[in-house]
Structure formats: C-alpha cells, structure tokens
Amino acid sequence: MELAIPLVQVRSFIQTPLVHLHFGTPTQEQKDAFTRVLQGHIAIDSAIFPSGVTGIKLDALARNALWQDQMDYGHGTGHGFGSFLNVHEGPHGFSSDVPLKPGMVITNEPGYYKEGAFGIRIESALLVVEAEQKEEGKQFLAFERFTQVPITSKLVNYAMLTRKERKWLKSHNTTCLEKLSPLLDGDKRALRWLKRECGATPTLFGKGRMGVGGVEIIWD
C-alpha cells in the first residue's frame, strides 16, 4: 500500500499483491503524488452506489484527484480475485461492465508511475456489501475493507487532504493497530513498527508542537 522506491512487492495468501514498501525519505513531489493516489483510494473505499452499478462506472472516482494535477495511471483500478486461484479472477472489476453484487471481492489499487523515477500503488481488498438502507425499496451497495495495512504517515501531504479524508486515514490506521496488535504481542520489533506507522494523524486545526526542521505538526 505504499510508495515504492525501489519497488518491493509482498504477496498474501489470497492471490493479489498486497503491499509496496518505501525506504528512505520521500521528496515533496513523491508525497504529493502519493497523496493524490491516496485520495483516489479513499474515494473508492468510501463509495456508496445503487445496486446494479458496474465497476467501470466507479473507475473515475479513483482517478479524479490525479486528474486535477493532470496525472493518471495506465492500469486497471481493481479486479476480482480468489483464494489460491487466479491473480485476476472475474467477471467483475473496475474495468468491467458486470454489475457489482454483495459477496463479490475486488481490489482497490489506484497508482501513479513517473518513468525512471518512482512508482506508487496503494492497494487493498474490498468486499461488496449492502449499504444501510435509508429509504424503503431502494438498495444501495458499499465496500467493506479486508486489508489491514497502515498508511505510512511520512508519505502523506496532509495539507492536500479534506477533513473527511483525514478522518478516514485516522480511522483506518487506528483499526489496523487495534486488530494487528494482539497478533504481534510476542514480537516487540514488529509491534514498534506497527505503532509508529499507525501514529497520530496531523490535521490543519488545533494546537500543535514544533517538529523537526521547525515544521509545526498539529495533531487531532
């Protein structure tokens, strides 16, 4: 789920790429690009849509933030997959005209690649579920996230995020910490890494403290 310089790919037991890792200190250009990709990732993750909508109709949600900076990616936004089966397993996907239905599993993986410089892809696995019904007779669908990997805060330009996006990020990392901490109880090194990656999320409001290089970090 991270900026990759160089690209390092880890695969999970379900046959889909799960996480890309970043090493070193990101440049401002890399942080801005990562944040645009993250905004598209959040848009898909948070989507609520009418029953019968196809994946391809949601694809633009993942690309809209990138388009604002005249950026894009040349691969699909996501695909279906199975357990110990095919990496790409249809018939549904964000490039497909097959309607999404409850029970389908699909990846959410917008990205950005600057030739000869760096590549980004933030990926998670989503389950299609029924959304909470607000009006009788109208069925809407949403996504439930399977993947529990924190978003590395050093890669995010928080000034570019909306309040809603910052809230999503804080909620996601908090959930990762709550669900993964018990599994790492016997591994202090891994637990320290998890707590660092799931740390406090800066916002643009409230009281802050001066950080490294004289940069003010403001916490929720």
PDB file of C-alpha atoms in Angstrom:
ATOM      1  CA  MET A   1       0.000   0.000   0.000  1.00  0.00           C
ATOM      2  CA  GLU A   2       2.982   2.310  -0.193  1.00  0.00           C
ATOM      3  CA  LEU A   3       5.240   4.345  -2.437  1.00  0.00           C
ATOM      4  CA  ALA A   4       7.894   2.062  -3.851  1.00  0.00           C
ATOM      5  CA  ILE A   5      11.462   3.242  -4.416  1.00  0.00           C
ATOM      6  CA  PRO A   6      12.625   0.680  -5.280  1.00  0.00           C
ATOM      7  CA  LEU A   7       9.544  -1.466  -5.766  1.00  0.00           C
ATOM      8  CA  VAL A   8       9.276  -4.300  -3.256  1.00  0.00           C
ATOM      9  CA  GLN A   9       6.228  -6.496  -3.557  1.00  0.00           C
ATOM     10  CA  VAL A  10       4.806  -8.807  -0.903  1.00  0.00           C
ATOM     11  CA  ARG A  11       2.036 -11.278  -1.697  1.00  0.00           C
ATOM     12  CA  SER A  12      -0.601 -12.502   0.719  1.00  0.00           C
ATOM     13  CA  PHE A  13      -2.230 -15.942   0.865  1.00  0.00           C
ATOM     14  CA  ILE A  14      -5.022 -14.560  -1.294  1.00  0.00           C
ATOM     15  CA  GLN A  15      -3.561 -14.226  -4.756  1.00  0.00           C
ATOM     16  CA  THR A  16      -3.187 -10.480  -5.115  1.00  0.00           C
ATOM     17  CA  PRO A  17      -0.320  -8.038  -4.463  1.00  0.00           C
ATOM     18  CA  LEU A  18      -0.843  -6.571  -1.016  1.00  0.00           C
ATOM     19  CA  VAL A  19       1.826  -4.053  -0.065  1.00  0.00           C
ATOM     20  CA  HIS A  20       4.588  -1.990  -1.631  1.00  0.00           C
ATOM     21  CA  LEU A  21       7.244  -0.578   0.687  1.00  0.00           C
ATOM     22  CA  HIS A  22       9.097   2.726   0.795  1.00  0.00           C
ATOM     23  CA  PHE A  23      12.676   3.124   2.030  1.00  0.00           C
ATOM     24  CA  GLY A  24      14.318   6.455   2.834  1.00  0.00           C
ATOM     25  CA  THR A  25      12.924   9.977   2.889  1.00  0.00           C
ATOM     26  CA  PRO A  26      10.289  10.916   0.276  1.00  0.00           C
ATOM     27  CA  THR A  27      10.607  14.113  -1.738  1.00  0.00           C
ATOM     28  CA  GLN A  28       7.798  16.667  -1.830  1.00  0.00           C
ATOM     29  CA  GLU A  29       6.935  15.546  -5.365  1.00  0.00           C
ATOM     30  CA  GLN A  30       6.631  11.952  -4.191  1.00  0.00           C
ATOM     31  CA  LYS A  31       4.494  12.918  -1.200  1.00  0.00           C
ATOM     32  CA  ASP A  32       2.153  14.988  -3.360  1.00  0.00           C
ATOM     33  CA  ALA A  33       1.784  12.161  -5.890  1.00  0.00           C
ATOM     34  CA  PHE A  34       1.236   9.608  -3.125  1.00  0.00           C
ATOM     35  CA  THR A  35      -1.440  11.808  -1.581  1.00  0.00           C
ATOM     36  CA  ARG A  36      -3.308  12.103  -4.895  1.00  0.00           C
ATOM     37  CA  VAL A  37      -3.264   8.310  -5.211  1.00  0.00           C
ATOM     38  CA  LEU A  38      -4.437   8.002  -1.598  1.00  0.00           C
ATOM     39  CA  GLN A  39      -7.351  10.352  -2.271  1.00  0.00           C
ATOM     40  CA  GLY A  40      -8.479   8.089  -5.121  1.00  0.00           C
ATOM     41  CA  HIS A  41      -8.071   5.031  -2.914  1.00  0.00           C
ATOM     42  CA  ILE A  42     -10.224   6.637  -0.215  1.00  0.00           C
ATOM     43  CA  ALA A  43     -12.876   7.654  -2.767  1.00  0.00           C
ATOM     44  CA  ILE A  44     -13.348   4.046  -3.894  1.00  0.00           C
ATOM     45  CA  ASP A  45     -13.200   2.664  -0.340  1.00  0.00           C
ATOM     46  CA  SER A  46     -15.885   5.134   0.799  1.00  0.00           C
ATOM     47  CA  ALA A  47     -18.176   4.825  -2.232  1.00  0.00           C
ATOM     48  CA  ILE A  48     -21.893   4.170  -1.847  1.00  0.00           C
ATOM     49  CA  PHE A  49     -23.700   3.343  -5.086  1.00  0.00           C
ATOM     50  CA  PRO A  50     -27.037   1.968  -6.350  1.00  0.00           C
ATOM     51  CA  SER A  51     -27.500  -1.762  -6.854  1.00  0.00           C
ATOM     52  CA  GLY A  52     -26.810  -2.625 -10.499  1.00  0.00           C
ATOM     53  CA  VAL A  53     -23.904  -0.210 -10.923  1.00  0.00           C
ATOM     54  CA  THR A  54     -20.929  -1.695 -12.761  1.00  0.00           C
ATOM     55  CA  GLY A  55     -17.308  -1.391 -11.700  1.00  0.00           C
ATOM     56  CA  ILE A  56     -16.337   0.695 -14.722  1.00  0.00           C
ATOM     57  CA  LYS A  57     -18.800   3.387 -13.655  1.00  0.00           C
ATOM     58  CA  LEU A  58     -16.857   3.800 -10.387  1.00  0.00           C
ATOM     59  CA  ASP A  59     -13.412   3.884 -12.010  1.00  0.00           C
ATOM     60  CA  ALA A  60     -13.314   7.676 -12.346  1.00  0.00           C
ATOM     61  CA  LEU A  61     -13.613   8.026  -8.552  1.00  0.00           C
ATOM     62  CA  ALA A  62     -10.109   6.581  -8.230  1.00  0.00           C
ATOM     63  CA  ARG A  63      -8.647   8.864 -10.905  1.00  0.00           C
ATOM     64  CA  ASN A  64     -10.339  12.183 -10.190  1.00  0.00           C
ATOM     65  CA  ALA A  65      -7.777  13.507  -7.675  1.00  0.00           C
ATOM     66  CA  LEU A  66      -4.905  12.595 -10.011  1.00  0.00           C
ATOM     67  CA  TRP A  67      -6.645  14.244 -12.954  1.00  0.00           C
ATOM     68  CA  GLN A  68      -6.681  17.533 -11.032  1.00  0.00           C
ATOM     69  CA  ASP A  69      -2.881  17.567 -11.439  1.00  0.00           C
ATOM     70  CA  GLN A  70      -3.032  16.129 -14.980  1.00  0.00           C
ATOM     71  CA  MET A  71      -1.770  12.759 -13.771  1.00  0.00           C
ATOM     72  CA  ASP A  72      -3.125   9.256 -14.435  1.00  0.00           C
ATOM     73  CA  TYR A  73      -2.149   5.580 -14.457  1.00  0.00           C
ATOM     74  CA  GLY A  74      -2.200   3.068 -17.283  1.00  0.00           C
ATOM     75  CA  HIS A  75      -3.514   0.002 -15.451  1.00  0.00           C
ATOM     76  CA  GLY A  76      -6.919  -1.054 -14.175  1.00  0.00           C
ATOM     77  CA  THR A  77      -8.167   0.284 -10.841  1.00  0.00           C
ATOM     78  CA  GLY A  78      -9.032  -3.155  -9.495  1.00  0.00           C
ATOM     79  CA  HIS A  79     -10.086  -6.716 -10.255  1.00  0.00           C
ATOM     80  CA  GLY A  80     -11.773  -9.701  -8.672  1.00  0.00           C
ATOM     81  CA  PHE A  81      -9.679 -12.442  -7.096  1.00  0.00           C
ATOM     82  CA  GLY A  82      -9.960 -15.729  -5.224  1.00  0.00           C
ATOM     83  CA  SER A  83      -8.127 -17.790  -2.621  1.00  0.00           C
ATOM     84  CA  PHE A  84      -5.214 -19.815  -4.099  1.00  0.00           C
ATOM     85  CA  LEU A  85      -6.753 -19.333  -7.551  1.00  0.00           C
ATOM     86  CA  ASN A  86      -6.110 -16.684 -10.216  1.00  0.00           C
ATOM     87  CA  VAL A  87      -4.499 -13.311  -9.557  1.00  0.00           C
ATOM     88  CA  HIS A  88      -7.169 -11.707 -11.767  1.00  0.00           C
ATOM     89  CA  GLU A  89     -10.474 -13.510 -11.346  1.00  0.00           C
ATOM     90  CA  GLY A  90     -13.593 -12.064 -12.975  1.00  0.00           C
ATOM     91  CA  PRO A  91     -16.110 -11.454 -14.146  1.00  0.00           C
ATOM     92  CA  HIS A  92     -16.254  -8.220 -12.137  1.00  0.00           C
ATOM     93  CA  GLY A  93     -13.694  -5.419 -11.809  1.00  0.00           C
ATOM     94  CA  PHE A  94     -13.372  -1.657 -12.148  1.00  0.00           C
ATOM     95  CA  SER A  95     -12.783  -2.102 -15.885  1.00  0.00           C
ATOM     96  CA  SER A  96     -15.806  -4.385 -16.282  1.00  0.00           C
ATOM     97  CA  ASP A  97     -19.411  -3.719 -17.254  1.00  0.00           C
ATOM     98  CA  VAL A  98     -20.599  -6.536 -14.958  1.00  0.00           C
ATOM     99  CA  PRO A  99     -22.801  -5.194 -12.124  1.00  0.00           C
ATOM    100  CA  LEU A 100     -21.261  -5.401  -8.663  1.00  0.00           C
ATOM    101  CA  LYS A 101     -23.177  -7.651  -6.234  1.00  0.00           C
ATOM    102  CA  PRO A 102     -22.952  -8.346  -2.495  1.00  0.00           C
ATOM    103  CA  GLY A 103     -20.373 -11.031  -1.780  1.00  0.00           C
ATOM    104  CA  MET A 104     -18.025 -10.093  -4.621  1.00  0.00           C
ATOM    105  CA  VAL A 105     -14.414  -9.346  -3.644  1.00  0.00           C
ATOM    106  CA  ILE A 106     -12.486  -6.719  -5.597  1.00  0.00           C
ATOM    107  CA  THR A 107      -9.164  -4.899  -5.301  1.00  0.00           C
ATOM    108  CA  ASN A 108      -8.827  -1.134  -4.934  1.00  0.00           C
ATOM    109  CA  GLU A 109      -5.451  -0.180  -6.398  1.00  0.00           C
ATOM    110  CA  PRO A 110      -5.000   3.247  -7.990  1.00  0.00           C
ATOM    111  CA  GLY A 111      -1.415   4.275  -8.692  1.00  0.00           C
ATOM    112  CA  TYR A 112       0.980   6.654 -10.401  1.00  0.00           C
ATOM    113  CA  TYR A 113       4.286   5.977 -12.167  1.00  0.00           C
ATOM    114  CA  LYS A 114       6.905   8.518 -13.186  1.00  0.00           C
ATOM    115  CA  GLU A 115       9.185   6.862 -15.703  1.00  0.00           C
ATOM    116  CA  GLY A 116      12.742   6.442 -14.486  1.00  0.00           C
ATOM    117  CA  ALA A 117      11.957   7.952 -11.081  1.00  0.00           C
ATOM    118  CA  PHE A 118       9.377   6.247  -8.837  1.00  0.00           C
ATOM    119  CA  GLY A 119       6.137   4.297  -8.737  1.00  0.00           C
ATOM    120  CA  ILE A 120       3.159   4.311  -6.393  1.00  0.00           C
ATOM    121  CA  ARG A 121       0.308   1.909  -5.877  1.00  0.00           C
ATOM    122  CA  ILE A 122      -1.988   1.790  -2.844  1.00  0.00           C
ATOM    123  CA  GLU A 123      -3.917  -1.459  -2.787  1.00  0.00           C
ATOM    124  CA  SER A 124      -6.487  -3.129  -0.603  1.00  0.00           C
ATOM    125  CA  ALA A 125      -9.072  -5.874  -0.937  1.00  0.00           C
ATOM    126  CA  LEU A 126     -12.752  -4.938  -0.649  1.00  0.00           C
ATOM    127  CA  LEU A 127     -15.947  -6.933  -0.121  1.00  0.00           C
ATOM    128  CA  VAL A 128     -19.137  -5.668  -1.770  1.00  0.00           C
ATOM    129  CA  VAL A 129     -21.861  -5.361   0.887  1.00  0.00           C
ATOM    130  CA  GLU A 130     -25.344  -3.891   1.201  1.00  0.00           C
ATOM    131  CA  ALA A 131     -25.286  -0.311   2.490  1.00  0.00           C
ATOM    132  CA  GLU A 132     -27.502   0.734   5.370  1.00  0.00           C
ATOM    133  CA  GLN A 133     -30.949   1.303   3.874  1.00  0.00           C
ATOM    134  CA  LYS A 134     -32.207   4.885   4.255  1.00  0.00           C
ATOM    135  CA  GLU A 135     -35.268   4.669   2.022  1.00  0.00           C
ATOM    136  CA  GLU A 136     -37.534   1.645   1.690  1.00  0.00           C
ATOM    137  CA  GLY A 137     -37.413  -0.062  -1.689  1.00  0.00           C
ATOM    138  CA  LYS A 138     -34.038   1.358  -2.703  1.00  0.00           C
ATOM    139  CA  GLN A 139     -30.956  -0.841  -2.358  1.00  0.00           C
ATOM    140  CA  PHE A 140     -27.526   0.706  -2.310  1.00  0.00           C
ATOM    141  CA  LEU A 141     -24.179  -1.044  -2.025  1.00  0.00           C
ATOM    142  CA  ALA A 142     -20.867  -0.178  -0.364  1.00  0.00           C
ATOM    143  CA  PHE A 143     -17.469  -1.712   0.334  1.00  0.00           C
ATOM    144  CA  GLU A 144     -16.065  -3.384   3.436  1.00  0.00           C
ATOM    145  CA  ARG A 145     -12.271  -3.399   3.622  1.00  0.00           C
ATOM    146  CA  PHE A 146     -10.433  -6.692   4.171  1.00  0.00           C
ATOM    147  CA  THR A 147      -6.874  -5.361   4.098  1.00  0.00           C
ATOM    148  CA  GLN A 148      -5.394  -4.169   7.385  1.00  0.00           C
ATOM    149  CA  VAL A 149      -2.098  -2.471   6.488  1.00  0.00           C
ATOM    150  CA  PRO A 150      -1.437   1.053   7.814  1.00  0.00           C
ATOM    151  CA  ILE A 151      -0.824   4.024   5.528  1.00  0.00           C
ATOM    152  CA  THR A 152       2.662   5.410   6.260  1.00  0.00           C
ATOM    153  CA  SER A 153       2.236   8.977   7.508  1.00  0.00           C
ATOM    154  CA  LYS A 154       5.597  10.214   6.165  1.00  0.00           C
ATOM    155  CA  LEU A 155       4.302   9.757   2.617  1.00  0.00           C
ATOM    156  CA  VAL A 156       1.189  11.901   3.071  1.00  0.00           C
ATOM    157  CA  ASN A 157       0.852  15.636   2.420  1.00  0.00           C
ATOM    158  CA  TYR A 158      -1.915  16.294   4.947  1.00  0.00           C
ATOM    159  CA  ALA A 159      -2.473  19.827   3.655  1.00  0.00           C
ATOM    160  CA  MET A 160      -3.949  18.284   0.478  1.00  0.00           C
ATOM    161  CA  LEU A 161      -6.486  16.143   2.337  1.00  0.00           C
ATOM    162  CA  THR A 162     -10.027  17.190   3.178  1.00  0.00           C
ATOM    163  CA  ARG A 163     -11.323  16.840   6.718  1.00  0.00           C
ATOM    164  CA  LYS A 164     -13.273  13.744   5.632  1.00  0.00           C
ATOM    165  CA  GLU A 165     -10.149  12.167   4.108  1.00  0.00           C
ATOM    166  CA  ARG A 166      -8.090  12.849   7.248  1.00  0.00           C
ATOM    167  CA  LYS A 167     -10.849  11.252   9.312  1.00  0.00           C
ATOM    168  CA  TRP A 168     -10.761   8.161   7.053  1.00  0.00           C
ATOM    169  CA  LEU A 169      -6.986   7.904   7.393  1.00  0.00           C
ATOM    170  CA  LYS A 170      -7.053   8.197  11.172  1.00  0.00           C
ATOM    171  CA  SER A 171      -9.854   5.614  11.403  1.00  0.00           C
ATOM    172  CA  HIS A 172      -8.064   3.190   9.073  1.00  0.00           C
ATOM    173  CA  ASN A 173      -4.749   3.322  10.927  1.00  0.00           C
ATOM    174  CA  THR A 174      -6.485   3.057  14.308  1.00  0.00           C
ATOM    175  CA  THR A 175      -8.361  -0.039  13.130  1.00  0.00           C
ATOM    176  CA  CYS A 176      -5.102  -1.584  11.860  1.00  0.00           C
ATOM    177  CA  LEU A 177      -3.478  -1.008  15.247  1.00  0.00           C
ATOM    178  CA  GLU A 178      -6.414  -2.496  17.172  1.00  0.00           C
ATOM    179  CA  LYS A 179      -6.696  -5.604  15.001  1.00  0.00           C
ATOM    180  CA  LEU A 180      -3.000  -6.348  14.441  1.00  0.00           C
ATOM    181  CA  SER A 181      -1.503  -5.539  17.861  1.00  0.00           C
ATOM    182  CA  PRO A 182      -2.746  -8.744  19.525  1.00  0.00           C
ATOM    183  CA  LEU A 183      -1.161 -10.806  16.724  1.00  0.00           C
ATOM    184  CA  LEU A 184       2.244  -9.188  17.328  1.00  0.00           C
ATOM    185  CA  ASP A 185       2.287  -9.460  21.110  1.00  0.00           C
ATOM    186  CA  GLY A 186       5.406 -11.659  21.067  1.00  0.00           C
ATOM    187  CA  ASP A 187       7.308  -9.593  18.503  1.00  0.00           C
ATOM    188  CA  LYS A 188       8.408  -6.294  20.048  1.00  0.00           C
ATOM    189  CA  ARG A 189      10.179  -5.091  16.898  1.00  0.00           C
ATOM    190  CA  ALA A 190       7.131  -5.632  14.707  1.00  0.00           C
ATOM    191  CA  LEU A 191       4.862  -4.070  17.311  1.00  0.00           C
ATOM    192  CA  ARG A 192       7.054  -0.947  17.482  1.00  0.00           C
ATOM    193  CA  TRP A 193       6.886  -0.671  13.682  1.00  0.00           C
ATOM    194  CA  LEU A 194       3.095  -1.026  13.735  1.00  0.00           C
ATOM    195  CA  LYS A 195       2.656   1.614  16.426  1.00  0.00           C
ATOM    196  CA  ARG A 196       4.932   4.009  14.531  1.00  0.00           C
ATOM    197  CA  GLU A 197       3.081   3.535  11.242  1.00  0.00           C
ATOM    198  CA  CYS A 198      -0.315   3.885  12.949  1.00  0.00           C
ATOM    199  CA  GLY A 199       0.742   7.004  14.861  1.00  0.00           C
ATOM    200  CA  ALA A 200      -1.201  10.229  15.356  1.00  0.00           C
ATOM    201  CA  THR A 201      -2.548  11.882  12.220  1.00  0.00           C
ATOM    202  CA  PRO A 202      -1.740  15.594  11.835  1.00  0.00           C
ATOM    203  CA  THR A 203      -4.549  17.959  10.872  1.00  0.00           C
ATOM    204  CA  LEU A 204      -4.689  21.622   9.923  1.00  0.00           C
ATOM    205  CA  PHE A 205      -6.558  22.653  13.058  1.00  0.00           C
ATOM    206  CA  GLY A 206      -5.937  22.712  16.783  1.00  0.00           C
ATOM    207  CA  LYS A 207      -2.844  23.238  18.895  1.00  0.00           C
ATOM    208  CA  GLY A 208       0.459  21.871  17.631  1.00  0.00           C
ATOM    209  CA  ARG A 209       4.075  21.420  18.568  1.00  0.00           C
ATOM    210  CA  MET A 210       7.225  22.285  16.658  1.00  0.00           C
ATOM    211  CA  GLY A 211       8.756  19.297  14.905  1.00  0.00           C
ATOM    212  CA  VAL A 212      11.960  18.538  13.045  1.00  0.00           C
ATOM    213  CA  GLY A 213      13.266  21.414  10.913  1.00  0.00           C
ATOM    214  CA  GLY A 214      10.955  23.945  12.521  1.00  0.00           C
ATOM    215  CA  VAL A 215       7.837  22.426  10.940  1.00  0.00           C
ATOM    216  CA  GLU A 216       4.744  22.689  13.117  1.00  0.00           C
ATOM    217  CA  ILE A 217       2.915  19.388  13.485  1.00  0.00           C
ATOM    218  CA  ILE A 218      -0.708  19.708  14.540  1.00  0.00           C
ATOM    219  CA  TRP A 219      -2.473  16.660  15.951  1.00  0.00           C
ATOM    220  CA  ASP A 220      -6.088  15.600  16.105  1.00  0.00           C
TER     221      ASP A 220
END
